[in-house]
Short mmCIF file of C-alpha atoms in Angstrom, two decimals:
data_model
loop_
_atom_site.label_atom_id
_atom_site.label_comp_id
_atom_site.label_asym_id
_atom_site.label_seq_id
_atom_site.Cartn_x
_atom_site.Cartn_y
_atom_site.Cartn_z
CA MET A 1 -0.47 -6.36 -7.55
CA PRO A 2 2.20 -3.36 -7.01
CA CYS A 3 4.42 -4.48 -4.27
CA ARG A 4 7.27 -2.43 -2.54
CA CYS A 5 9.18 -2.95 0.47
CA ASP A 6 8.20 -2.77 4.47
CA LYS A 7 10.04 -0.02 6.48
CA TYR A 8 12.06 -2.15 7.63
CA GLY A 9 13.20 -3.64 3.59
CA LYS A 10 12.81 -7.27 4.72
CA ARG A 11 9.66 -8.31 2.98
CA GLU A 12 7.28 -6.93 0.08
CA VAL A 13 4.46 -4.75 1.45
CA LYS A 14 1.09 -5.99 -0.98
CA ARG A 15 -1.19 -2.88 -2.31
CA LEU A 16 -3.92 -3.41 -3.89
CA LYS A 17 -5.68 -0.57 -5.72
CA LYS A 18 -9.91 -0.97 -6.31
CA VAL A 19 -12.24 1.29 -7.60
CA LEU A 20 -14.92 2.49 -4.65
CA THR A 21 -16.90 4.86 -3.36
CA GLY A 22 -16.12 6.59 -0.18
CA ASN A 23 -18.63 4.73 1.81
CA TYR A 24 -17.27 1.87 0.41
CA ALA A 25 -13.58 3.23 1.25
CA ALA A 26 -14.45 3.23 5.00
CA ALA A 27 -15.92 -0.01 4.77
CA TYR A 28 -12.47 -1.90 3.73
CA ALA A 29 -10.09 0.61 6.19
CA VAL A 30 -12.68 -1.20 9.09
CA LYS A 31 -12.82 -4.61 8.02
CA ALA A 32 -9.03 -3.71 7.67
CA ALA A 33 -8.89 -2.10 11.34
CA LYS A 34 -11.13 -6.31 12.32
CA PRO A 35 -13.09 -4.11 14.70
CA ASP A 36 -14.84 -6.85 17.41
CA VAL A 37 -18.12 -4.96 17.20
CA ILE A 38 -20.38 -3.02 14.88
CA SER A 39 -23.59 -1.47 15.52
CA ALA A 40 -25.17 1.19 13.48
CA TYR A 41 -28.86 2.00 12.04
CA PRO A 42 -29.28 3.18 8.50
CA ILE A 43 -29.90 6.00 7.17
CA THR A 44 -29.03 8.28 3.88
CA PRO A 45 -26.20 8.75 2.89
CA GLN A 46 -24.62 6.27 5.51
CA THR A 47 -26.40 3.38 4.36
CA PRO A 48 -24.17 1.67 1.98
CA ILE A 49 -21.31 1.77 4.14
CA ILE A 50 -22.92 -0.66 7.27
CA GLU A 51 -24.67 -2.79 4.09
CA LYS A 52 -20.52 -3.68 2.67
CA LEU A 53 -19.47 -4.01 6.58
CA SER A 54 -22.87 -6.37 6.69
CA GLU A 55 -21.43 -8.60 3.72
CA PHE A 56 -18.53 -8.56 5.05
CA VAL A 57 -19.80 -10.24 8.74
CA ASP A 58 -22.01 -12.56 6.82
CA SER A 59 -19.33 -13.77 4.40
CA GLY A 60 -17.13 -14.80 6.92
CA GLU A 61 -14.55 -11.79 5.27
CA LEU A 62 -14.55 -9.82 8.86
CA ASP A 63 -14.93 -11.58 12.14
CA ALA A 64 -16.97 -9.62 14.23
CA ARG A 65 -20.45 -8.90 15.77
CA PHE A 66 -22.53 -6.82 13.74
CA VAL A 67 -25.17 -5.68 16.69
CA ARG A 68 -29.10 -4.94 14.74
CA VAL A 69 -30.23 -2.37 16.23
CA GLU A 70 -33.45 -0.07 16.65
CA SER A 71 -31.99 3.85 16.16
CA GLU A 72 -28.84 5.67 16.48
CA HIS A 73 -28.91 6.14 20.16
CA SER A 74 -29.49 2.61 20.71
CA ALA A 75 -25.55 1.89 18.38
CA MET A 76 -23.98 4.48 20.16
CA ALA A 77 -24.90 2.65 23.05
CA ALA A 78 -23.97 -0.65 21.97
CA VAL A 79 -20.34 0.92 20.99
CA ILE A 80 -19.70 2.43 24.05
CA GLY A 81 -20.73 -0.63 26.26
CA ALA A 82 -18.81 -3.11 24.17
CA SER A 83 -15.85 -0.22 24.02
CA ALA A 84 -15.70 -0.61 27.85
CA VAL A 85 -15.11 -3.91 28.02
CA GLY A 86 -12.12 -3.27 25.88
CA ALA A 87 -13.33 -4.15 22.59
CA ARG A 88 -11.99 -2.86 19.02
CA THR A 89 -15.78 -0.91 17.67
CA TYR A 90 -17.01 1.01 14.85
CA THR A 91 -20.43 2.86 13.44
CA ALA A 92 -21.22 5.56 11.32
CA THR A 93 -24.24 8.21 11.44
CA SER A 94 -25.35 11.11 9.42
CA SER A 95 -27.23 14.02 10.00
CA GLN A 96 -30.62 13.72 12.33
CA GLY A 97 -28.50 9.81 13.01
CA LEU A 98 -25.97 11.87 14.63
CA PHE A 99 -28.13 14.48 16.33
CA TYR A 100 -30.75 11.41 18.25
CA MET A 101 -27.28 9.79 19.00
CA TYR A 102 -25.89 13.07 19.90
CA GLU A 103 -26.30 12.60 24.16
CA VAL A 104 -24.76 9.23 24.27
CA CYS A 105 -21.83 10.74 21.89
CA TRP A 106 -20.37 13.05 24.80
CA TRP A 107 -21.09 10.05 27.39
CA ALA A 108 -18.26 8.14 24.59
CA ALA A 109 -15.72 11.13 25.08
CA GLY A 110 -16.23 11.35 29.22
CA ALA A 111 -15.76 7.63 29.60
CA ARG A 112 -12.36 7.83 27.60
CA LEU A 113 -14.00 5.21 25.06
CA PRO A 114 -11.48 4.77 21.46
CA ILE A 115 -14.50 4.70 19.22
CA VAL A 116 -14.43 5.41 16.40
CA MET A 117 -17.53 6.53 13.64
CA GLY A 118 -17.75 7.75 9.86
CA LEU A 119 -19.80 10.50 9.28
CA VAL A 120 -21.04 11.25 5.88
CA THR A 121 -22.26 14.72 6.28
CA ARG A 122 -25.28 15.74 5.24
CA ALA A 123 -28.00 19.05 5.58
CA LEU A 124 -30.00 18.79 8.25
CA GLY A 125 -33.73 19.68 8.39
CA PRO A 126 -36.14 21.42 8.16
CA PRO A 127 -37.01 22.01 4.99
CA TRP A 128 -35.56 18.53 4.41
CA SER A 129 -32.29 17.56 2.34
CA ILE A 130 -30.29 14.60 2.07
CA TRP A 131 -27.27 16.54 0.25
CA SER A 132 -23.72 17.53 2.15
CA GLU A 133 -23.34 20.10 4.90
CA HIS A 134 -21.26 20.42 7.45
CA THR A 135 -23.65 21.45 10.25
CA ASP A 136 -23.71 18.43 11.54
CA PHE A 137 -20.33 17.59 11.52
CA TYR A 138 -19.37 21.29 13.52
CA ALA A 139 -22.11 19.99 16.43
CA MET A 140 -19.11 17.90 17.39
CA ARG A 141 -16.70 20.00 18.67
CA ASP A 142 -17.06 20.47 21.44
CA SER A 143 -17.70 16.72 23.12
CA GLY A 144 -14.02 15.88 23.23
CA TRP A 145 -14.21 13.11 20.31
CA VAL A 146 -10.54 13.41 17.84
CA MET A 147 -12.19 14.80 14.34
CA PHE A 148 -10.50 14.65 10.72
CA PHE A 149 -12.05 15.18 7.41
CA ALA A 150 -11.27 13.77 4.33
CA SER A 151 -12.00 15.20 0.99
CA SER A 152 -11.98 11.67 -1.17
CA ALA A 153 -12.32 8.40 -0.94
CA GLN A 154 -8.64 7.67 -0.46
CA GLU A 155 -8.50 9.66 2.04
CA VAL A 156 -11.53 8.15 4.30
CA TYR A 157 -10.08 4.89 3.97
CA ASP A 158 -6.53 6.32 4.78
CA LEU A 159 -7.99 8.79 8.01
CA THR A 160 -10.02 5.89 9.37
CA LEU A 161 -7.21 4.07 9.93
CA GLN A 162 -5.16 6.90 11.60
CA ALA A 163 -8.21 6.79 13.11
CA TYR A 164 -8.08 3.63 15.24
CA ARG A 165 -4.75 4.48 16.06
CA VAL A 166 -5.20 7.65 17.04
CA ALA A 167 -8.28 6.84 19.83
CA GLU A 168 -6.27 3.67 20.99
CA ASN A 169 -3.15 5.67 21.52
CA SER A 170 -3.02 5.29 25.72
CA ASP A 171 -2.05 8.66 26.02
CA VAL A 172 -5.50 9.52 24.51
CA LEU A 173 -7.92 6.97 24.70
CA LEU A 174 -10.83 9.16 22.86
CA PRO A 175 -12.66 8.73 20.45
CA ALA A 176 -12.60 9.61 16.98
CA MET A 177 -14.57 10.49 14.21
CA VAL A 178 -14.04 11.20 10.33
CA GLY A 179 -16.48 13.57 7.83
CA TRP A 180 -16.88 13.24 4.73
CA ASP A 181 -19.00 15.16 2.06
CA ALA A 182 -22.39 13.10 1.11
CA PHE A 183 -22.64 11.68 -2.31
CA GLU A 184 -19.00 13.78 -4.13
CA VAL A 185 -17.84 11.44 -1.67
CA SER A 186 -19.58 9.27 0.12
CA HIS A 187 -21.25 7.84 -3.72
CA THR A 188 -18.47 8.65 -6.24
CA PHE A 189 -16.15 5.75 -7.39
CA GLU A 190 -12.71 6.94 -7.57
CA PRO A 191 -8.98 4.57 -7.51
CA VAL A 192 -7.97 4.02 -3.83
CA ASP A 193 -4.93 2.11 -2.77
CA LEU A 194 -5.53 -0.34 -0.12
CA LEU A 195 -2.92 -1.68 2.19
CA ASP A 196 -2.37 -5.22 3.16
CA GLU A 197 -4.04 -6.44 6.06
CA ASN A 198 -0.99 -7.61 7.62
CA VAL A 199 0.78 -3.85 7.73
CA VAL A 200 -2.65 -2.21 9.03
CA LYS A 201 -1.88 -4.62 11.80
CA ASP A 202 1.09 -3.58 12.56
CA TYR A 203 0.32 -0.56 11.87
CA LEU A 204 -2.38 0.12 14.47
CA PRO A 205 -2.18 -1.05 18.40
CA PRO A 206 -2.43 -4.55 19.26
CA LYS A 207 -6.08 -4.99 20.44
CA GLY A 208 -6.83 -6.13 24.55
CA GLY A 209 -3.71 -3.32 25.74
CA ARG A 210 -6.31 -1.05 27.11
CA THR A 211 -6.00 -0.31 30.95
CA ASN A 212 -9.85 1.33 31.65
CA ILE A 213 -12.44 -1.55 30.71
CA LEU A 214 -14.92 -2.89 32.94
CA ASP A 215 -13.68 -6.51 34.36
CA TYR A 216 -15.84 -8.64 36.25
CA GLU A 217 -12.29 -9.96 38.85
CA GLU A 218 -11.54 -5.66 39.00
CA PRO A 219 -15.35 -4.62 39.42
CA ALA A 220 -15.61 -0.47 38.96
CA SER A 221 -18.33 1.71 37.77
CA LEU A 222 -18.81 3.99 34.63
CA GLY A 223 -20.21 7.12 34.16
CA ASN A 224 -21.08 7.44 38.43
CA LEU A 225 -21.76 10.79 39.96
CA ALA A 226 -18.80 12.88 40.77
CA TYR A 227 -19.14 15.92 42.62
CA PRO A 228 -18.14 19.21 41.30
CA ASP A 229 -13.87 18.74 42.88
CA ASP A 230 -13.77 15.50 41.36
CA TYR A 231 -15.41 16.68 38.31
CA ILE A 232 -13.31 19.32 36.49
CA LYS A 233 -10.14 16.84 37.59
CA ILE A 234 -12.14 14.33 35.17
CA ARG A 235 -12.87 17.30 32.08
CA HIS A 236 -9.44 18.40 32.62
CA GLU A 237 -8.12 14.70 31.71
CA LEU A 238 -10.23 14.36 29.30
CA TYR A 239 -8.52 18.37 27.87
CA VAL A 240 -4.77 17.06 28.82
CA ALA A 241 -5.78 13.75 26.35
CA SER A 242 -7.30 15.81 23.78
CA LYS A 243 -3.92 17.73 23.57
CA ASN A 244 -2.20 15.01 24.44
CA ALA A 245 -3.67 13.89 20.84
CA HIS A 246 -1.92 16.99 18.80
CA ARG A 247 1.06 14.25 18.84
CA ALA A 248 -0.31 11.22 18.79
CA ILE A 249 -2.26 12.62 15.54
CA ARG A 250 1.84 14.35 14.21
CA GLU A 251 3.29 10.48 15.04
CA SER A 252 0.72 8.36 13.35
CA GLY A 253 0.80 10.61 10.59
CA GLU A 254 4.13 10.37 9.80
CA LEU A 255 3.78 6.79 10.20
CA PHE A 256 1.09 6.86 7.57
CA THR A 257 3.35 8.59 5.23
CA LYS A 258 5.92 5.83 5.58
CA ILE A 259 4.06 2.34 4.96
CA SER A 260 1.82 4.60 2.60
CA ASN A 261 3.70 6.82 0.40
CA ARG A 262 1.05 9.60 1.48
CA ASP A 263 2.06 12.21 3.03
CA TYR A 264 -0.03 13.17 6.09
CA SER A 265 2.70 14.93 7.48
CA LYS A 266 0.75 17.67 8.24
CA PRO A 267 -2.78 18.23 10.09
CA PHE A 268 -3.96 20.02 6.79
CA GLU A 269 -2.97 20.20 2.66
CA CYS A 270 -1.12 23.44 1.85
CA TYR A 271 -1.55 24.34 -2.28
CA ARG A 272 1.09 27.01 -3.86
CA CYS A 273 1.17 28.71 0.05
CA GLU A 274 5.09 28.98 -0.26
CA ASP A 275 5.04 32.29 -0.75
CA ALA A 276 0.93 33.13 -1.10
CA LYS A 277 -0.11 36.71 0.63
CA PHE A 278 -3.72 36.18 0.11
CA PHE A 279 -5.29 32.35 1.55
CA TYR A 280 -8.84 30.08 1.19
CA VAL A 281 -8.68 28.20 4.15
CA LEU A 282 -11.67 25.29 3.99
CA MET A 283 -12.48 21.35 4.50
CA GLY A 284 -13.92 18.74 2.00
CA SER A 285 -14.23 18.01 -1.70
CA ILE A 286 -15.20 21.63 -2.36
CA ALA A 287 -11.24 21.76 -2.65
CA GLY A 288 -10.71 20.11 -6.42
CA GLU A 289 -12.79 23.23 -7.45
CA ALA A 290 -10.48 25.82 -5.34
CA PHE A 291 -7.05 24.38 -6.77
CA GLU A 292 -8.21 25.50 -9.79
CA ALA A 293 -9.56 28.81 -8.13
CA VAL A 294 -6.09 29.07 -6.79
CA ASP A 295 -4.25 28.55 -10.63
CA TYR A 296 -6.56 31.11 -12.55
CA LEU A 297 -5.44 33.43 -9.25
CA ARG A 298 -2.26 32.80 -9.75
CA SER A 299 -2.17 33.67 -13.69
CA LYS A 300 -3.79 36.80 -12.68
CA GLY A 301 -1.03 37.91 -10.46
CA VAL A 302 -2.56 37.10 -7.24
CA ASP A 303 -0.37 35.95 -4.65
CA ILE A 304 -2.92 33.20 -3.58
CA GLY A 305 -3.21 29.74 -1.58
CA LEU A 306 -4.85 27.03 -0.66
CA VAL A 307 -5.20 25.37 3.17
CA ARG A 308 -7.76 22.00 3.78
CA VAL A 309 -7.64 21.51 6.57
CA ARG A 310 -7.74 17.75 7.39
CA VAL A 311 -7.52 17.63 11.14
CA TYR A 312 -10.33 20.19 12.97
CA ARG A 313 -10.26 18.50 16.35
CA PRO A 314 -7.92 18.77 18.40
CA PHE A 315 -7.76 22.04 16.29
CA PRO A 316 -3.84 23.07 14.37
CA TYR A 317 -3.58 26.76 16.00
CA LYS A 318 0.09 26.60 15.91
CA GLU A 319 0.90 24.68 12.25
CA LEU A 320 -1.69 26.62 10.90
CA ALA A 321 -0.33 30.08 12.22
CA GLN A 322 2.93 29.31 10.61
CA VAL A 323 1.26 28.85 7.36
CA ILE A 324 -0.90 32.22 7.49
CA GLY A 325 0.67 33.89 10.44
CA ASP A 326 1.97 37.39 7.31
CA ALA A 327 -0.66 36.91 5.22
CA LYS A 328 -2.50 40.38 4.08
CA GLY A 329 -6.01 38.29 4.14
CA VAL A 330 -7.75 35.38 4.72
CA VAL A 331 -10.99 34.12 3.18
CA VAL A 332 -12.33 30.76 4.94
CA VAL A 333 -15.46 28.86 3.46
CA ASN A 334 -17.39 27.71 5.58
CA ARG A 335 -19.69 24.73 4.79
CA ALA A 336 -21.85 25.01 7.33
CA SER A 337 -25.06 27.94 7.75
CA ARG A 338 -24.77 30.24 10.63
CA PHE A 339 -26.66 32.48 12.57
CA GLY A 340 -26.36 35.30 15.58
CA GLY A 341 -22.18 34.36 15.13
CA PHE A 342 -19.37 33.19 12.93
CA ALA A 343 -19.27 30.22 11.12
CA PRO A 344 -16.87 27.36 13.41
CA LEU A 345 -14.03 27.62 10.87
CA THR A 346 -13.87 30.80 10.92
CA GLU A 347 -13.86 30.99 14.69
CA ASP A 348 -10.70 28.59 14.34
CA VAL A 349 -9.08 30.83 12.44
CA TYR A 350 -10.18 34.19 14.19
CA ALA A 351 -8.35 32.29 17.11
CA THR A 352 -4.94 30.99 15.63
CA LEU A 353 -4.35 34.68 13.96
CA ARG A 354 -5.09 36.61 17.54
CA ASP A 355 -3.25 33.40 19.57
CA CYS A 356 0.03 34.04 17.51
CA GLY A 357 -0.65 38.27 17.55
CA ALA A 358 -1.45 38.50 13.54
CA GLU A 359 -3.73 41.52 12.68
CA VAL A 360 -4.73 39.93 9.71
CA ARG A 361 -8.41 40.52 7.53
CA VAL A 362 -10.43 37.52 7.51
CA PHE A 363 -13.33 37.16 4.93
CA GLU A 364 -16.40 34.71 6.07
CA VAL A 365 -17.93 33.34 3.08
CA VAL A 366 -20.88 30.21 3.65
CA ALA A 367 -20.81 28.27 0.60
CA GLY A 368 -22.29 25.00 -0.30
CA VAL A 369 -24.95 24.84 2.12
CA GLY A 370 -27.59 21.80 1.20
CA GLY A 371 -25.67 20.52 -1.35
CA VAL A 372 -25.56 23.74 -3.48
CA ASP A 373 -22.55 23.38 -6.03
CA VAL A 374 -19.22 25.40 -5.47
CA ILE A 375 -17.41 25.49 -8.41
CA LYS A 376 -13.97 27.87 -9.32
CA GLU A 377 -16.01 31.04 -10.56
CA ASP A 378 -17.66 31.10 -7.31
CA PHE A 379 -13.51 30.87 -5.16
CA VAL A 380 -13.13 33.52 -7.69
CA GLY A 381 -15.55 35.85 -6.64
CA MET A 382 -14.85 34.94 -3.20
CA PHE A 383 -11.69 36.52 -3.91
CA ARG A 384 -13.00 39.12 -5.92
CA GLU A 385 -15.72 40.06 -3.00
CA PHE A 386 -13.17 40.10 -0.37
CA GLU A 387 -11.13 42.36 -2.14
CA LYS A 388 -14.26 44.93 -2.90
CA ARG A 389 -15.01 44.72 0.72
CA LYS A 390 -12.77 47.57 2.65
CA LYS A 391 -15.13 46.37 5.51
CA GLY A 392 -17.18 43.32 6.46
CA SER A 393 -16.95 39.76 6.44
CA ILE A 394 -19.38 37.52 5.48
CA TRP A 395 -20.88 36.61 2.60
CA TRP A 396 -22.83 33.79 1.16
CA VAL A 397 -22.78 31.82 -1.79
CA ARG A 398 -26.53 30.92 -3.48
#
């Protein structure tokens, strides 16, 4: 088993490599975080997460209460109740399941409960589909949740642990979710480096340190009626907490980089961005083929780079503007359907550029919807289409 010294140089930190799917990587991260309560309802392609966590609880490897429920709405309600009394919690879902629990997801954020949720992204019906797209993930963007998106099983593990640290930060206290692609990540095996659980314990905040909990000794209400003057103050506090999450994400990422030797110092991954005049901006596992397209276009003399967004909420507007603010053009690839307006990631890129006063042409692409493969040649075609069109900014890859 490979070992190295910890950040203080006082002892060895054990790291174990396992071959895991993205779903199993999530389960191992949750096991290391040692939640008190887990509740979820199975739905393809999320089910293996819950099966593995159930095994951990049943075998005694994880000392947690696994609450079995009849629906996703009840699963979120269960972890809301547990978190409200101070428990560390976890749930997971996909697609229609997220929409079934959608109402109470907003209650979790409004009540400032640091629940962590895994979302295995899946297309919404009709027609019925079990394959990946990001429409379900984007539906949470205005809810107040902190939102991460992983592109590999390793990132699923790493970001799940970071989600706990950010959510439980005393200046944040917001629920956090980690999304990843169905099947390309959720069911595909790859080597994953696991941290020693003692290292994880030191990395995460101590359990039981929260003050916003229900207490028999000091009775209070949760989610009561608020008059307009109080309501806007409460919503503004949630806004401030979301802004505070910027700093918490940066600090947790920098510390995680030290203990893991994996770089999380930025809220996105940059590839060949240093001298780039054009950029792809995207999320998720399709980045692998996009890397190949960047290399190919570079070989043809195109100065192009790639930004893969890893933290979606709060969106890293300032950091992204420093990378793409002087670009000649940006191709934004959305793995989500869009109707009657720009797709979500495009809107955020537009806001990033307009906020910094940059006049950069943005070309929106919708690709990979419903699990359609997006390969290197597709990415090359996106850029060629961008070059060909003098006006117009929307293109579907089908």
